mmCIF file of C-alpha atoms and ligand atoms in Angstrom:
data_model
loop_
_atom_site.group_PDB
_atom_site.id
_atom_site.type_symbol
_atom_site.label_atom_id
_atom_site.label_comp_id
_atom_site.label_asym_id
_atom_site.label_seq_id
_atom_site.Cartn_x
_atom_site.Cartn_y
_atom_site.Cartn_z
ATOM 1 C CA MET P 250 -0.038 -0.110 0.045
ATOM 2 C CA THR P 251 2.044 3.159 -1.359
ATOM 3 C CA ASP P 252 -1.163 5.628 -1.616
ATOM 4 C CA ALA P 253 -2.060 7.151 2.554
ATOM 5 C CA PRO P 254 -5.358 5.559 3.620
ATOM 6 C CA ALA P 255 -8.806 7.733 3.045
ATOM 7 C CA ILE P 256 -8.535 8.902 6.621
ATOM 8 C CA ASP P 257 -6.002 9.663 9.633
ATOM 9 C CA ILE P 258 -5.780 7.673 12.865
ATOM 10 C CA ALA P 259 -5.332 9.764 15.408
ATOM 11 C CA HIS P 260 -2.392 7.926 18.010
ATOM 12 C CA LEU P 261 -3.947 9.032 21.679
ATOM 13 C CA PRO P 262 -1.334 8.509 24.267
ATOM 14 C CA HIS P 263 -1.838 4.926 26.715
ATOM 15 C CA PRO P 264 -1.281 6.160 30.241
ATOM 16 C CA ALA P 265 -0.996 2.425 31.720
ATOM 17 C CA PRO P 266 0.164 -0.332 29.315
ATOM 18 C CA VAL P 267 0.436 -3.527 31.163
ATOM 19 C CA PRO P 268 3.462 -4.187 32.553
ATOM 20 C CA GLY P 269 6.244 -5.664 30.435
ATOM 21 C CA ALA P 270 6.442 -8.707 33.209
ATOM 22 C CA THR P 271 2.401 -9.425 33.325
ATOM 23 C CA ARG P 272 2.443 -9.181 29.233
ATOM 24 C CA GLU P 273 5.323 -11.857 29.055
ATOM 25 C CA GLN P 274 3.615 -14.468 31.195
ATOM 26 C CA ALA P 275 0.160 -13.695 29.807
ATOM 27 C CA ILE P 276 1.411 -14.204 26.363
ATOM 28 C CA ALA P 277 3.390 -17.527 27.120
ATOM 29 C CA ASP P 278 0.737 -20.021 26.604
ATOM 30 C CA PRO P 279 -2.171 -17.406 25.765
ATOM 31 C CA GLY P 280 -4.380 -20.560 24.507
ATOM 32 C CA PHE P 281 -7.598 -18.427 22.056
ATOM 33 C CA GLY P 282 -9.517 -15.324 23.054
ATOM 34 C CA THR P 283 -8.601 -15.013 26.241
ATOM 35 C CA VAL P 284 -5.614 -12.350 26.355
ATOM 36 C CA PHE P 285 -6.035 -9.179 24.699
ATOM 37 C CA THR P 286 -3.370 -6.394 24.082
ATOM 38 C CA ASP P 287 -3.067 -2.623 25.131
ATOM 39 C CA HIS P 288 -4.432 -1.228 22.361
ATOM 40 C CA MET P 289 -7.727 -0.747 19.504
ATOM 41 C CA ILE P 290 -8.626 0.928 16.894
ATOM 42 C CA SER P 291 -11.562 2.889 16.605
ATOM 43 C CA ILE P 292 -13.696 4.568 13.934
ATOM 44 C CA ASP P 293 -16.884 6.055 13.878
ATOM 45 C CA TRP P 294 -19.913 6.531 11.288
ATOM 46 C CA ASP P 295 -22.804 8.742 10.821
ATOM 47 C CA GLU P 296 -25.266 9.927 8.673
ATOM 48 C CA GLY P 297 -23.940 13.222 8.163
ATOM 49 C CA GLU P 298 -20.076 13.182 8.739
ATOM 50 C CA GLY P 299 -19.786 9.699 6.970
ATOM 51 C CA TRP P 300 -16.131 7.303 8.892
ATOM 52 C CA HIS P 301 -14.458 9.861 10.814
ATOM 53 C CA GLY P 302 -12.978 10.564 14.499
ATOM 54 C CA ALA P 303 -10.216 7.162 13.488
ATOM 55 C CA THR P 304 -7.923 6.482 16.699
ATOM 56 C CA LEU P 305 -5.644 4.098 18.093
ATOM 57 C CA GLY P 306 -5.982 4.446 21.747
ATOM 58 C CA PRO P 307 -5.947 2.323 24.637
ATOM 59 C CA ARG P 308 -8.172 -0.796 24.599
ATOM 60 C CA GLU P 309 -11.162 0.000 27.026
ATOM 61 C CA PRO P 310 -14.222 -0.282 28.152
ATOM 62 C CA ILE P 311 -16.663 1.092 25.028
ATOM 63 C CA THR P 312 -19.962 2.996 26.864
ATOM 64 C CA LEU P 313 -23.033 2.305 24.799
ATOM 65 C CA ASP P 314 -26.444 3.628 25.656
ATOM 66 C CA PRO P 315 -29.501 1.123 26.911
ATOM 67 C CA ALA P 316 -31.333 1.424 23.569
ATOM 68 C CA ALA P 317 -28.070 1.414 21.837
ATOM 69 C CA SER P 318 -29.492 -0.519 18.732
ATOM 70 C CA VAL P 319 -27.307 -3.446 18.315
ATOM 71 C CA LEU P 320 -27.944 -4.689 21.771
ATOM 72 C CA HIS P 321 -32.168 -5.049 20.667
ATOM 73 C CA TYR P 322 -31.899 -6.254 16.496
ATOM 74 C CA ALA P 323 -28.231 -7.213 16.269
ATOM 75 C CA GLN P 324 -26.887 -5.316 13.595
ATOM 76 C CA GLU P 325 -23.335 -6.235 14.381
ATOM 77 C CA ILE P 326 -20.774 -8.171 11.856
ATOM 78 C CA PHE P 327 -17.556 -8.925 12.893
ATOM 79 C CA GLU P 328 -14.005 -10.712 10.775
ATOM 80 C CA GLY P 329 -11.546 -12.828 11.521
ATOM 81 C CA LEU P 330 -7.585 -12.569 10.681
ATOM 82 C CA LYS P 331 -4.058 -13.670 11.755
ATOM 83 C CA ALA P 332 -0.888 -11.552 11.865
ATOM 84 C CA TYR P 333 2.066 -14.127 11.472
ATOM 85 C CA ARG P 334 5.829 -14.281 11.890
ATOM 86 C CA LEU P 335 7.550 -15.245 9.052
ATOM 87 C CA THR P 336 10.574 -16.771 9.304
ATOM 88 C CA ASP P 337 13.261 -13.407 9.306
ATOM 89 C CA GLY P 338 11.110 -12.207 11.866
ATOM 90 C CA THR P 339 8.754 -10.289 9.935
ATOM 91 C CA MET P 340 5.056 -9.849 11.128
ATOM 92 C CA ALA P 341 2.926 -10.255 7.775
ATOM 93 C CA LEU P 342 -1.619 -10.428 7.280
ATOM 94 C CA PHE P 343 -2.441 -13.168 5.252
ATOM 95 C CA ARG P 344 -4.741 -11.624 2.268
ATOM 96 C CA PRO P 345 -5.953 -9.056 4.678
ATOM 97 C CA ASP P 346 -7.403 -7.173 1.271
ATOM 98 C CA GLN P 347 -9.764 -10.522 1.601
ATOM 99 C CA ASN P 348 -11.323 -10.037 4.415
ATOM 100 C CA ALA P 349 -11.990 -5.686 3.856
ATOM 101 C CA ALA P 350 -14.121 -6.952 0.986
ATOM 102 C CA ARG P 351 -15.628 -9.440 2.891
ATOM 103 C CA LEU P 352 -16.418 -7.304 5.882
ATOM 104 C CA ASN P 353 -18.333 -5.124 2.996
ATOM 105 C CA ARG P 354 -20.692 -7.759 2.176
ATOM 106 C CA SER P 355 -21.554 -8.311 5.142
ATOM 107 C CA ALA P 356 -21.930 -4.759 6.160
ATOM 108 C CA ARG P 357 -24.078 -4.557 2.452
ATOM 109 C CA ARG P 358 -26.624 -7.847 3.928
ATOM 110 C CA LEU P 359 -27.220 -6.445 7.699
ATOM 111 C CA ALA P 360 -27.522 -2.747 6.081
ATOM 112 C CA MET P 361 -24.431 -1.141 7.794
ATOM 113 C CA PRO P 362 -22.324 0.833 6.159
ATOM 114 C CA GLU P 363 -19.399 0.012 4.268
ATOM 115 C CA LEU P 364 -15.769 0.620 5.242
ATOM 116 C CA PRO P 365 -13.167 1.289 2.749
ATOM 117 C CA GLU P 366 -10.955 -1.553 2.151
ATOM 118 C CA ASP P 367 -7.663 0.853 2.300
ATOM 119 C CA VAL P 368 -8.935 1.910 5.956
ATOM 120 C CA PHE P 369 -9.478 -2.089 7.245
ATOM 121 C CA VAL P 370 -6.079 -2.726 6.195
ATOM 122 C CA GLU P 371 -4.469 0.327 7.316
ATOM 123 C CA ALA P 372 -5.923 0.000 10.894
ATOM 124 C CA VAL P 373 -5.042 -3.581 11.115
ATOM 125 C CA ARG P 374 -1.309 -2.595 10.139
ATOM 126 C CA GLN P 375 -1.455 -0.040 12.657
ATOM 127 C CA VAL P 376 -2.754 -1.444 15.548
ATOM 128 C CA VAL P 377 -0.665 -4.566 15.153
ATOM 129 C CA LEU P 378 2.605 -2.837 14.895
ATOM 130 C CA LYS P 379 1.641 -0.894 17.832
ATOM 131 C CA ASP P 380 1.369 -3.798 19.772
ATOM 132 C CA SER P 381 4.026 -5.908 17.966
ATOM 133 C CA ASP P 382 5.338 -6.789 21.851
ATOM 134 C CA TRP P 383 2.240 -9.057 22.297
ATOM 135 C CA PHE P 384 3.329 -11.570 19.554
ATOM 136 C CA PRO P 385 3.336 -14.638 21.449
ATOM 137 C CA LYS P 386 7.285 -16.219 21.261
ATOM 138 C CA VAL P 387 6.194 -19.983 21.322
ATOM 139 C CA GLU P 388 6.455 -21.703 18.103
ATOM 140 C CA GLY P 389 3.830 -21.364 15.895
ATOM 141 C CA GLY P 390 1.651 -18.811 18.032
ATOM 142 C CA SER P 391 0.333 -15.308 16.213
ATOM 143 C CA LEU P 392 -1.664 -12.524 17.276
ATOM 144 C CA TYR P 393 -5.606 -12.987 16.056
ATOM 145 C CA ILE P 394 -6.866 -9.558 14.614
ATOM 146 C CA ARG P 395 -11.006 -8.970 15.309
ATOM 147 C CA PRO P 396 -12.380 -6.144 13.033
ATOM 148 C CA PHE P 397 -16.149 -5.881 13.956
ATOM 149 C CA MET P 398 -19.152 -3.179 13.434
ATOM 150 C CA PHE P 399 -22.027 -2.673 15.287
ATOM 151 C CA ALA P 400 -25.169 -0.036 15.382
ATOM 152 C CA ASN P 401 -24.925 2.324 17.966
ATOM 153 C CA GLU P 402 -27.891 4.853 17.592
ATOM 154 C CA HIS P 403 -29.924 5.301 20.560
ATOM 155 C CA PHE P 404 -33.292 4.172 18.774
ATOM 156 C CA LEU P 405 -36.246 1.132 18.913
ATOM 157 C CA GLY P 406 -37.780 1.426 15.968
ATOM 158 C CA VAL P 407 -37.095 -1.001 13.564
ATOM 159 C CA ARG P 408 -34.589 0.362 10.578
ATOM 160 C CA PRO P 409 -31.135 0.286 9.862
ATOM 161 C CA ALA P 410 -29.445 2.439 12.351
ATOM 162 C CA LYS P 411 -27.611 6.272 11.326
ATOM 163 C CA LYS P 412 -24.502 5.675 13.859
ATOM 164 C CA TYR P 413 -21.908 2.778 13.820
ATOM 165 C CA LYS P 414 -19.070 1.995 15.430
ATOM 166 C CA PHE P 415 -15.694 -0.077 13.630
ATOM 167 C CA LEU P 416 -13.330 -1.180 16.228
ATOM 168 C CA VAL P 417 -10.221 -3.309 15.727
ATOM 169 C CA ILE P 418 -9.116 -5.468 18.400
ATOM 170 C CA LEU P 419 -6.147 -7.843 19.298
ATOM 171 C CA SER P 420 -5.457 -11.345 20.888
ATOM 172 C CA PRO P 421 -2.439 -13.105 21.324
ATOM 173 C CA ALA P 422 -3.226 -16.731 20.221
ATOM 174 C CA GLY P 423 -1.313 -20.233 21.158
ATOM 175 C CA ASN P 424 -0.348 -22.691 18.066
ATOM 176 C CA TYR P 425 -2.896 -24.853 16.816
ATOM 177 C CA PHE P 426 0.033 -26.948 15.097
ATOM 178 C CA LYS P 427 0.989 -28.993 18.246
ATOM 179 C CA SER P 428 2.438 -32.210 16.762
ATOM 180 C CA GLY P 429 0.537 -34.766 16.348
ATOM 181 C CA ALA P 430 -2.983 -32.454 16.572
ATOM 182 C CA PRO P 431 -5.971 -34.967 16.587
ATOM 183 C CA ALA P 432 -8.538 -35.213 13.960
ATOM 184 C CA VAL P 433 -11.890 -33.952 15.848
ATOM 185 C CA SER P 434 -14.921 -35.828 16.493
ATOM 186 C CA VAL P 435 -18.067 -33.693 14.606
ATOM 187 C CA TRP P 436 -21.472 -34.166 15.628
ATOM 188 C CA VAL P 437 -24.393 -33.790 12.926
ATOM 189 C CA SER P 438 -27.147 -31.587 13.922
ATOM 190 C CA GLU P 439 -30.623 -31.274 13.861
ATOM 191 C CA TYR P 440 -31.139 -27.696 13.874
ATOM 192 C CA THR P 441 -29.869 -25.743 11.092
ATOM 193 C CA ARG P 442 -27.419 -22.727 10.736
ATOM 194 C CA ALA P 443 -28.520 -20.495 7.512
ATOM 195 C CA ALA P 444 -31.971 -20.362 5.222
ATOM 196 C CA PRO P 445 -31.830 -19.628 1.508
ATOM 197 C CA GLY P 446 -32.025 -15.934 2.011
ATOM 198 C CA GLY P 447 -31.280 -15.447 5.310
ATOM 199 C CA THR P 448 -27.525 -14.184 6.482
ATOM 200 C CA GLY P 449 -26.036 -17.339 6.135
ATOM 201 C CA GLU P 450 -22.815 -15.994 3.902
ATOM 202 C CA ALA P 451 -22.604 -12.631 5.866
ATOM 203 C CA LYS P 452 -20.395 -13.045 8.872
ATOM 204 C CA CYS P 453 -22.830 -11.741 11.685
ATOM 205 C CA GLY P 454 -22.716 -12.193 15.100
ATOM 206 C CA GLY P 455 -26.317 -13.438 15.119
ATOM 207 C CA ASN P 456 -25.607 -16.792 12.984
ATOM 208 C CA TYR P 457 -23.346 -17.755 15.901
ATOM 209 C CA ALA P 458 -25.862 -16.685 18.718
ATOM 210 C CA ALA P 459 -27.911 -18.961 16.478
ATOM 211 C CA SER P 460 -25.249 -21.945 16.503
ATOM 212 C CA LEU P 461 -25.083 -21.922 20.333
ATOM 213 C CA VAL P 462 -27.379 -24.409 21.375
ATOM 214 C CA PRO P 463 -26.477 -27.083 18.602
ATOM 215 C CA THR P 464 -22.858 -26.847 19.736
ATOM 216 C CA GLY P 465 -23.346 -27.030 22.994
ATOM 217 C CA GLU P 466 -25.379 -30.147 22.056
ATOM 218 C CA ALA P 467 -22.318 -31.673 20.743
ATOM 219 C CA PHE P 468 -19.908 -30.571 23.530
ATOM 220 C CA ALA P 469 -22.478 -32.588 25.606
ATOM 221 C CA GLN P 470 -21.995 -35.580 23.536
ATOM 222 C CA GLY P 471 -18.278 -35.036 23.535
ATOM 223 C CA HIS P 472 -17.184 -34.241 20.176
ATOM 224 C CA ASP P 473 -15.830 -31.153 19.323
ATOM 225 C CA GLN P 474 -17.585 -29.426 16.418
ATOM 226 C CA VAL P 475 -21.246 -29.047 14.588
ATOM 227 C CA VAL P 476 -22.078 -29.981 11.208
ATOM 228 C CA PHE P 477 -24.954 -28.272 9.912
ATOM 229 C CA LEU P 478 -26.872 -29.465 7.174
ATOM 230 C CA ASP P 479 -29.025 -27.707 4.300
ATOM 231 C CA ALA P 480 -31.933 -26.237 6.056
ATOM 232 C CA VAL P 481 -34.892 -27.469 3.004
ATOM 233 C CA GLU P 482 -33.621 -30.871 2.496
ATOM 234 C CA ARG P 483 -31.889 -30.996 5.677
ATOM 235 C CA LYS P 484 -29.554 -33.855 3.492
ATOM 236 C CA TRP P 485 -26.599 -31.561 2.154
ATOM 237 C CA ILE P 486 -23.792 -30.729 4.452
ATOM 238 C CA GLU P 487 -23.555 -27.238 4.423
ATOM 239 C CA GLU P 488 -20.371 -26.412 6.852
ATOM 240 C CA LEU P 489 -19.424 -26.337 10.762
ATOM 241 C CA GLY P 490 -20.172 -23.518 13.196
ATOM 242 C CA GLY P 491 -17.339 -21.447 12.052
ATOM 243 C CA MET P 492 -14.895 -23.226 9.411
ATOM 244 C CA ASN P 493 -15.435 -24.561 5.882
ATOM 245 C CA LEU P 494 -15.394 -28.464 5.139
ATOM 246 C CA PHE P 495 -13.749 -30.681 2.328
ATOM 247 C CA PHE P 496 -13.869 -34.520 1.400
ATOM 248 C CA VAL P 497 -11.045 -36.158 0.067
ATOM 249 C CA PHE P 498 -11.733 -38.822 -2.839
ATOM 250 C CA ASP P 499 -9.474 -41.951 -3.654
ATOM 251 C CA ASP P 500 -8.883 -41.274 -6.705
ATOM 252 C CA GLY P 501 -7.501 -37.615 -5.209
ATOM 253 C CA THR P 502 -10.452 -35.167 -6.065
ATOM 254 C CA LEU P 503 -11.934 -32.729 -3.735
ATOM 255 C CA VAL P 504 -15.354 -31.782 -2.954
ATOM 256 C CA THR P 505 -16.588 -28.762 -1.404
ATOM 257 C CA PRO P 506 -20.261 -27.314 -0.977
ATOM 258 C CA PRO P 507 -20.682 -24.591 -3.152
ATOM 259 C CA LEU P 508 -21.260 -20.963 -1.909
ATOM 260 C CA THR P 509 -25.288 -20.322 -2.962
ATOM 261 C CA GLY P 510 -25.564 -17.947 -0.320
ATOM 262 C CA THR P 511 -26.253 -19.958 3.368
ATOM 263 C CA ILE P 512 -22.415 -21.330 3.526
ATOM 264 C CA LEU P 513 -19.595 -18.448 4.889
ATOM 265 C CA PRO P 514 -17.034 -18.037 1.920
ATOM 266 C CA GLY P 515 -13.781 -18.811 3.789
ATOM 267 C CA ILE P 516 -10.970 -17.231 2.525
ATOM 268 C CA THR P 517 -8.980 -20.437 4.220
ATOM 269 C CA ARG P 518 -11.709 -21.788 1.643
ATOM 270 C CA ASP P 519 -10.601 -20.213 -1.135
ATOM 271 C CA SER P 520 -7.216 -20.582 -1.199
ATOM 272 C CA ILE P 521 -7.156 -24.037 -0.248
ATOM 273 C CA ILE P 522 -8.772 -24.825 -3.535
ATOM 274 C CA THR P 523 -6.561 -22.375 -5.117
ATOM 275 C CA LEU P 524 -3.626 -24.443 -3.546
ATOM 276 C CA ALA P 525 -5.533 -27.919 -4.782
ATOM 277 C CA ARG P 526 -5.806 -27.199 -7.767
ATOM 278 C CA GLU P 527 -1.829 -25.911 -7.837
ATOM 279 C CA GLU P 528 -0.956 -29.435 -7.289
ATOM 280 C CA GLY P 529 -2.781 -30.672 -9.826
ATOM 281 C CA LEU P 530 -5.516 -32.654 -7.750
ATOM 282 C CA GLY P 531 -9.042 -31.835 -9.028
ATOM 283 C CA VAL P 532 -11.188 -29.648 -6.827
ATOM 284 C CA ARG P 533 -15.558 -29.843 -7.425
ATOM 285 C CA GLU P 534 -17.397 -27.196 -5.485
ATOM 286 C CA GLU P 535 -20.664 -29.953 -5.316
ATOM 287 C CA ARG P 536 -23.000 -30.420 -3.140
ATOM 288 C CA TYR P 537 -22.459 -33.412 -1.528
ATOM 289 C CA SER P 538 -24.995 -35.303 1.102
ATOM 290 C CA LEU P 539 -24.885 -36.364 4.760
ATOM 291 C CA ASP P 540 -25.273 -40.386 3.303
ATOM 292 C CA SER P 541 -23.195 -40.393 1.106
ATOM 293 C CA TRP P 542 -20.820 -39.725 3.246
ATOM 294 C CA LYS P 543 -21.597 -42.118 5.101
ATOM 295 C CA GLU P 544 -22.190 -44.544 2.275
ATOM 296 C CA ASP P 545 -17.866 -43.261 0.972
ATOM 297 C CA ALA P 546 -16.902 -43.504 4.089
ATOM 298 C CA ALA P 547 -17.878 -47.003 4.518
ATOM 299 C CA SER P 548 -16.352 -48.343 0.979
ATOM 300 C CA GLY P 549 -13.541 -46.488 1.522
ATOM 301 C CA ARG P 550 -14.064 -44.364 -1.617
ATOM 302 C CA LEU P 551 -14.059 -41.158 0.702
ATOM 303 C CA THR P 552 -9.952 -41.439 2.004
ATOM 304 C CA GLU P 553 -10.918 -37.975 4.051
ATOM 305 C CA THR P 554 -12.263 -35.021 5.250
ATOM 306 C CA PHE P 555 -11.230 -31.789 6.665
ATOM 307 C CA ALA P 556 -12.626 -28.491 7.884
ATOM 308 C CA CYS P 557 -10.778 -25.444 7.631
ATOM 309 C CA GLY P 558 -10.870 -21.789 8.578
ATOM 310 C CA THR P 559 -8.310 -18.638 10.510
ATOM 311 C CA ALA P 560 -8.411 -19.962 13.580
ATOM 312 C CA ALA P 561 -6.738 -23.389 13.041
ATOM 313 C CA VAL P 562 -6.377 -23.178 9.539
ATOM 314 C CA VAL P 563 -6.736 -27.020 8.522
ATOM 315 C CA THR P 564 -8.244 -30.057 10.701
ATOM 316 C CA ALA P 565 -8.543 -32.792 10.255
ATOM 317 C CA VAL P 566 -11.847 -34.947 10.638
ATOM 318 C CA GLY P 567 -11.719 -38.313 12.120
ATOM 319 C CA LYS P 568 -15.240 -39.151 13.650
ATOM 320 C CA VAL P 569 -18.701 -38.403 12.650
ATOM 321 C CA ALA P 570 -22.112 -39.029 14.701
ATOM 322 C CA GLY P 571 -25.933 -37.909 14.616
ATOM 323 C CA ARG P 572 -28.901 -39.190 15.528
ATOM 324 C CA ASP P 573 -28.296 -42.297 12.130
ATOM 325 C CA GLY P 574 -25.158 -43.124 14.230
ATOM 326 C CA ASN P 575 -21.502 -42.842 13.677
ATOM 327 C CA PHE P 576 -19.124 -43.431 11.260
ATOM 328 C CA THR P 577 -15.283 -43.317 10.911
ATOM 329 C CA ILE P 578 -13.095 -41.939 7.999
ATOM 330 C CA GLY P 579 -10.602 -43.384 6.789
ATOM 331 C CA SER P 580 -7.863 -44.579 9.763
ATOM 332 C CA GLY P 581 -9.692 -41.701 12.066
ATOM 333 C CA GLY P 582 -6.746 -39.026 11.946
ATOM 334 C CA PRO P 583 -5.111 -36.882 9.793
ATOM 335 C CA GLY P 584 -4.773 -38.279 5.995
ATOM 336 C CA GLN P 585 -1.746 -37.440 3.904
ATOM 337 C CA LEU P 586 -3.758 -34.864 1.275
ATOM 338 C CA THR P 587 -5.124 -32.809 4.426
ATOM 339 C CA THR P 588 -1.737 -32.821 5.397
ATOM 340 C CA LYS P 589 0.024 -31.713 2.396
ATOM 341 C CA LEU P 590 -2.184 -28.721 1.926
ATOM 342 C CA ARG P 591 -1.995 -27.149 5.422
ATOM 343 C CA ASP P 592 1.526 -27.754 5.405
ATOM 344 C CA ARG P 593 1.687 -25.616 2.471
ATOM 345 C CA LEU P 594 -1.118 -23.103 3.945
ATOM 346 C CA VAL P 595 0.941 -22.330 6.903
ATOM 347 C CA GLY P 596 4.594 -22.827 5.151
ATOM 348 C CA ILE P 597 3.326 -19.816 2.772
ATOM 349 C CA GLN P 598 1.480 -17.997 6.146
ATOM 350 C CA ARG P 599 5.378 -18.261 7.564
ATOM 351 C CA GLY P 600 7.123 -17.540 5.029
ATOM 352 C CA THR P 601 8.469 -21.062 4.450
ATOM 353 C CA VAL P 602 7.067 -21.930 1.119
ATOM 354 C CA GLU P 603 6.909 -19.376 -1.645
ATOM 355 C CA ASP P 604 4.003 -16.947 -2.125
ATOM 356 C CA THR P 605 3.175 -17.393 -5.307
ATOM 357 C CA HIS P 606 -0.436 -15.151 -4.939
ATOM 358 C CA GLY P 607 1.171 -12.273 -3.716
ATOM 359 C CA TRP P 608 -0.950 -13.478 -0.565
ATOM 360 C CA VAL P 609 1.303 -12.391 2.037
ATOM 361 C CA MET P 610 1.779 -8.496 3.085
ATOM 362 C CA ARG P 611 4.762 -7.472 5.038
ATOM 363 C CA LEU P 612 3.682 -5.563 8.350
ATOM 364 C CA ASP P 613 8.057 -3.544 8.093
HETATM 365 C C1 LIG M 1764 -15.199 -17.079 9.463
HETATM 366 C C2 LIG M 1764 -15.999 -18.457 8.892
HETATM 367 C C3 LIG M 1764 -15.281 -19.454 8.310
HETATM 368 C C4 LIG M 1764 -14.098 -19.240 8.048
HETATM 369 O O1 LIG M 1764 -13.983 -18.150 6.945
HETATM 370 P P1 LIG M 1764 -12.417 -18.053 7.148
HETATM 371 O O2 LIG M 1764 -12.256 -16.702 6.318
HETATM 372 O O3 LIG M 1764 -11.213 -19.332 6.377
HETATM 373 O O4 LIG M 1764 -11.731 -17.646 8.306
HETATM 374 C C5 LIG M 1764 -16.060 -20.641 8.073
HETATM 375 N N1 LIG M 1764 -17.369 -20.514 8.366
HETATM 376 C C6 LIG M 1764 -18.067 -19.621 9.023
HETATM 377 C C7 LIG M 1764 -19.291 -19.801 9.233
HETATM 378 C C8 LIG M 1764 -16.986 -18.436 8.820
HETATM 379 O O5 LIG M 1764 -17.636 -17.778 10.425
#
């Protein structure tokens, strides 16, 4: 990015950043989503001024009026991406332009204002550089970046709000790739996640609110994730609560459910399709049913299944359970192709595999 972004971000002093020793302790084994850094980005929008008041300042509580519309009608969207550290020590983002574009597609579906893509990327860049001390030193660690936008007008009528806030916060994340990462066990839910014409392809908090009961059911029965079927026929596999799915066949081809409006268009999904095709593998974006999944796993035609998304990148699915019984995929552990595609993607993100697509944005 050489052009100046369309907005100036004012840097506010931090009166009391977390002391170094406390920070080091917090990032030694951060897990996921519980540790946060010192700073955040905040930008406001209203009808008259558009986007204004951009600041990079202390991460602190925000005050909301009890009538703030997000609290009543859930006009909220978010993104999730990571800053990685390349082998030469430089921090880098992975395809942040795609997150910026997707935020705006979500914004359009939720009747919210779009944020210029260069402002999104510049905001992320500045706060990551500001809090680079928070980058976890554990092998395979990253800084998880959570940009989000919500309606902040005090008004109880039902219409799109006239005021919004865009924030970016950062959370140091541990390593998902400890060697021998096990395959996950998934539960096929009777609940559905998204209906045709609904908000399934928008990254909005409301989709997640609706997924919590089915996810709780999966956990209660000892599974790691939920699989959602389509809402019309209750037959076609859509995705997990927060990850897209790929099916691998014994002829070396892959199938992933098509983006027909009820599935979240994952950036990891898109990257895997590209990398698999480069490996000479056929990838078909087509519907695949739960019945076929079960039959093909039993016959051996299906050899692997994996889920993908920013948080865990690529995770093998080993076991599937649902009301109609359980089945195992392949050996029940991560398969060859799953491992190969994961290593390739992670290699690009970490700078050990050549980035031939211009996906990696160095932050120096
Ligand atoms: C964010 C998300 C994904 C994964 O998207 P990535 O861009 O790959 O991180 C998949 N499904 C749902 C429902 C999501 O919210």
